[in-house]
Amino acid sequence: MGSLGRNTFVGPGYWTADMTLSKTFKITERVSIKFDAAAFNVFNRANFILATAGGGANNTYFHTNPVSGAFDTTSNFGQAAGTLNARNMQLGLKVSF
């Protein structure tokens, strides 16, 4: 396992902000239209996938060396395994009668 203490390898925290804007338009007395615009991770902050006890990122990759045929390991300790979702936006239109 190693001698690194608990919670000594930390990265930036997870942070996201979601926003929804909606407007209802009255067409007639019985008919209305609702328009929605939603955005997830509005500020498009990068949230990295870090190595965790739950296995969020693999720190060691076991493979066979194609040249020698020997069993090798490649370590990417201290590197993020990628990022989570970027900004997503969606539009919606609902007709009620």
mmCIF file of C-alpha atoms in Angstrom:
data_model
loop_
_atom_site.group_PDB
_atom_site.id
_atom_site.type_symbol
_atom_site.label_atom_id
_atom_site.label_comp_id
_atom_site.label_asym_id
_atom_site.label_seq_id
_atom_site.Cartn_x
_atom_site.Cartn_y
_atom_site.Cartn_z
ATOM 1 C CA MET A 1 0.000 0.000 0.000
ATOM 2 C CA GLY A 2 2.662 2.547 0.871
ATOM 3 C CA SER A 3 3.260 4.935 3.718
ATOM 4 C CA LEU A 4 1.284 7.949 2.508
ATOM 5 C CA GLY A 5 -1.078 9.098 5.245
ATOM 6 C CA ARG A 6 -4.830 9.261 4.915
ATOM 7 C CA ASN A 7 -6.259 12.231 2.956
ATOM 8 C CA THR A 8 -2.810 13.617 2.083
ATOM 9 C CA PHE A 9 -3.365 13.374 -1.678
ATOM 10 C CA VAL A 10 -6.208 15.774 -2.381
ATOM 11 C CA GLY A 11 -7.217 17.764 -5.396
ATOM 12 C CA PRO A 12 -9.633 20.574 -6.132
ATOM 13 C CA GLY A 13 -13.129 20.041 -4.795
ATOM 14 C CA TYR A 14 -16.247 19.287 -6.813
ATOM 15 C CA TRP A 15 -18.353 22.358 -7.538
ATOM 16 C CA THR A 16 -21.153 22.980 -10.007
ATOM 17 C CA ALA A 17 -24.001 25.449 -10.429
ATOM 18 C CA ASP A 18 -27.266 24.736 -12.248
ATOM 19 C CA MET A 19 -29.779 27.304 -13.472
ATOM 20 C CA THR A 20 -33.269 27.223 -14.975
ATOM 21 C CA LEU A 21 -35.196 30.107 -16.498
ATOM 22 C CA SER A 22 -38.838 29.735 -17.469
ATOM 23 C CA LYS A 23 -41.616 31.920 -18.810
ATOM 24 C CA THR A 24 -45.293 31.097 -19.268
ATOM 25 C CA PHE A 25 -47.171 32.775 -22.110
ATOM 26 C CA LYS A 26 -50.973 32.907 -22.017
ATOM 27 C CA ILE A 27 -52.309 32.377 -25.571
ATOM 28 C CA THR A 28 -56.021 32.198 -24.791
ATOM 29 C CA GLU A 29 -57.997 31.740 -21.602
ATOM 30 C CA ARG A 30 -57.500 27.951 -21.784
ATOM 31 C CA VAL A 31 -54.216 27.616 -23.692
ATOM 32 C CA SER A 32 -50.773 28.528 -22.391
ATOM 33 C CA ILE A 33 -47.211 27.803 -23.473
ATOM 34 C CA LYS A 34 -44.338 27.404 -21.038
ATOM 35 C CA PHE A 35 -40.759 27.904 -22.265
ATOM 36 C CA ASP A 36 -37.851 26.513 -20.203
ATOM 37 C CA ALA A 37 -34.125 27.055 -20.618
ATOM 38 C CA ALA A 38 -31.945 24.970 -18.273
ATOM 39 C CA ALA A 39 -28.171 24.933 -17.933
ATOM 40 C CA PHE A 40 -26.101 22.501 -15.879
ATOM 41 C CA ASN A 41 -22.579 23.424 -14.721
ATOM 42 C CA VAL A 42 -23.314 26.991 -15.838
ATOM 43 C CA PHE A 43 -19.812 28.325 -15.180
ATOM 44 C CA ASN A 44 -18.220 25.346 -16.993
ATOM 45 C CA ARG A 45 -15.818 24.594 -14.140
ATOM 46 C CA ALA A 46 -13.578 21.566 -14.674
ATOM 47 C CA ASN A 47 -14.279 18.887 -12.035
ATOM 48 C CA PHE A 48 -11.493 16.315 -12.132
ATOM 49 C CA ILE A 49 -11.790 12.577 -11.543
ATOM 50 C CA LEU A 50 -9.260 11.874 -8.805
ATOM 51 C CA ALA A 51 -8.067 8.632 -7.242
ATOM 52 C CA THR A 52 -10.352 7.723 -4.349
ATOM 53 C CA ALA A 53 -10.925 4.739 -2.125
ATOM 54 C CA GLY A 54 -14.082 4.075 -4.137
ATOM 55 C CA GLY A 55 -12.040 3.532 -7.295
ATOM 56 C CA GLY A 56 -12.817 6.776 -9.121
ATOM 57 C CA ALA A 57 -9.493 6.618 -10.977
ATOM 58 C CA ASN A 58 -7.067 3.757 -11.356
ATOM 59 C CA ASN A 59 -3.532 4.585 -10.267
ATOM 60 C CA THR A 60 -1.904 1.460 -11.671
ATOM 61 C CA TYR A 61 -2.355 -0.099 -15.093
ATOM 62 C CA PHE A 62 -1.238 -3.727 -15.552
ATOM 63 C CA HIS A 63 -0.362 -4.796 -19.087
ATOM 64 C CA THR A 64 1.903 -7.046 -21.132
ATOM 65 C CA ASN A 65 4.834 -5.327 -22.794
ATOM 66 C CA PRO A 66 4.424 -5.874 -26.571
ATOM 67 C CA VAL A 67 8.195 -5.912 -27.172
ATOM 68 C CA SER A 68 9.476 -8.174 -24.390
ATOM 69 C CA GLY A 69 6.262 -9.998 -23.505
ATOM 70 C CA ALA A 70 6.938 -9.262 -19.830
ATOM 71 C CA PHE A 71 4.193 -8.258 -17.415
ATOM 72 C CA ASP A 72 4.537 -4.499 -16.728
ATOM 73 C CA THR A 73 2.763 -1.878 -14.679
ATOM 74 C CA THR A 74 2.368 1.763 -15.567
ATOM 75 C CA SER A 75 1.665 4.220 -12.785
ATOM 76 C CA ASN A 76 -0.161 7.498 -13.259
ATOM 77 C CA PHE A 77 -0.182 8.417 -9.572
ATOM 78 C CA GLY A 78 -0.922 12.074 -8.946
ATOM 79 C CA GLN A 79 -2.641 12.614 -12.273
ATOM 80 C CA ALA A 80 -6.327 13.161 -12.829
ATOM 81 C CA ALA A 81 -8.076 10.429 -14.816
ATOM 82 C CA GLY A 82 -10.230 12.937 -16.695
ATOM 83 C CA THR A 83 -12.993 15.413 -16.084
ATOM 84 C CA LEU A 84 -16.678 15.166 -15.336
ATOM 85 C CA ASN A 85 -19.452 16.700 -17.444
ATOM 86 C CA ALA A 86 -18.902 20.056 -19.077
ATOM 87 C CA ARG A 87 -21.671 22.631 -19.432
ATOM 88 C CA ASN A 88 -24.956 21.179 -20.727
ATOM 89 C CA MET A 89 -27.952 23.207 -21.845
ATOM 90 C CA GLN A 90 -31.481 22.189 -22.762
ATOM 91 C CA LEU A 91 -34.584 23.956 -23.998
ATOM 92 C CA GLY A 92 -38.171 22.907 -23.454
ATOM 93 C CA LEU A 93 -41.596 23.963 -24.657
ATOM 94 C CA LYS A 94 -44.833 22.782 -23.038
ATOM 95 C CA VAL A 95 -48.315 23.496 -24.339
ATOM 96 C CA SER A 96 -51.142 23.275 -21.796
ATOM 97 C CA PHE A 97 -54.828 23.365 -22.721
#
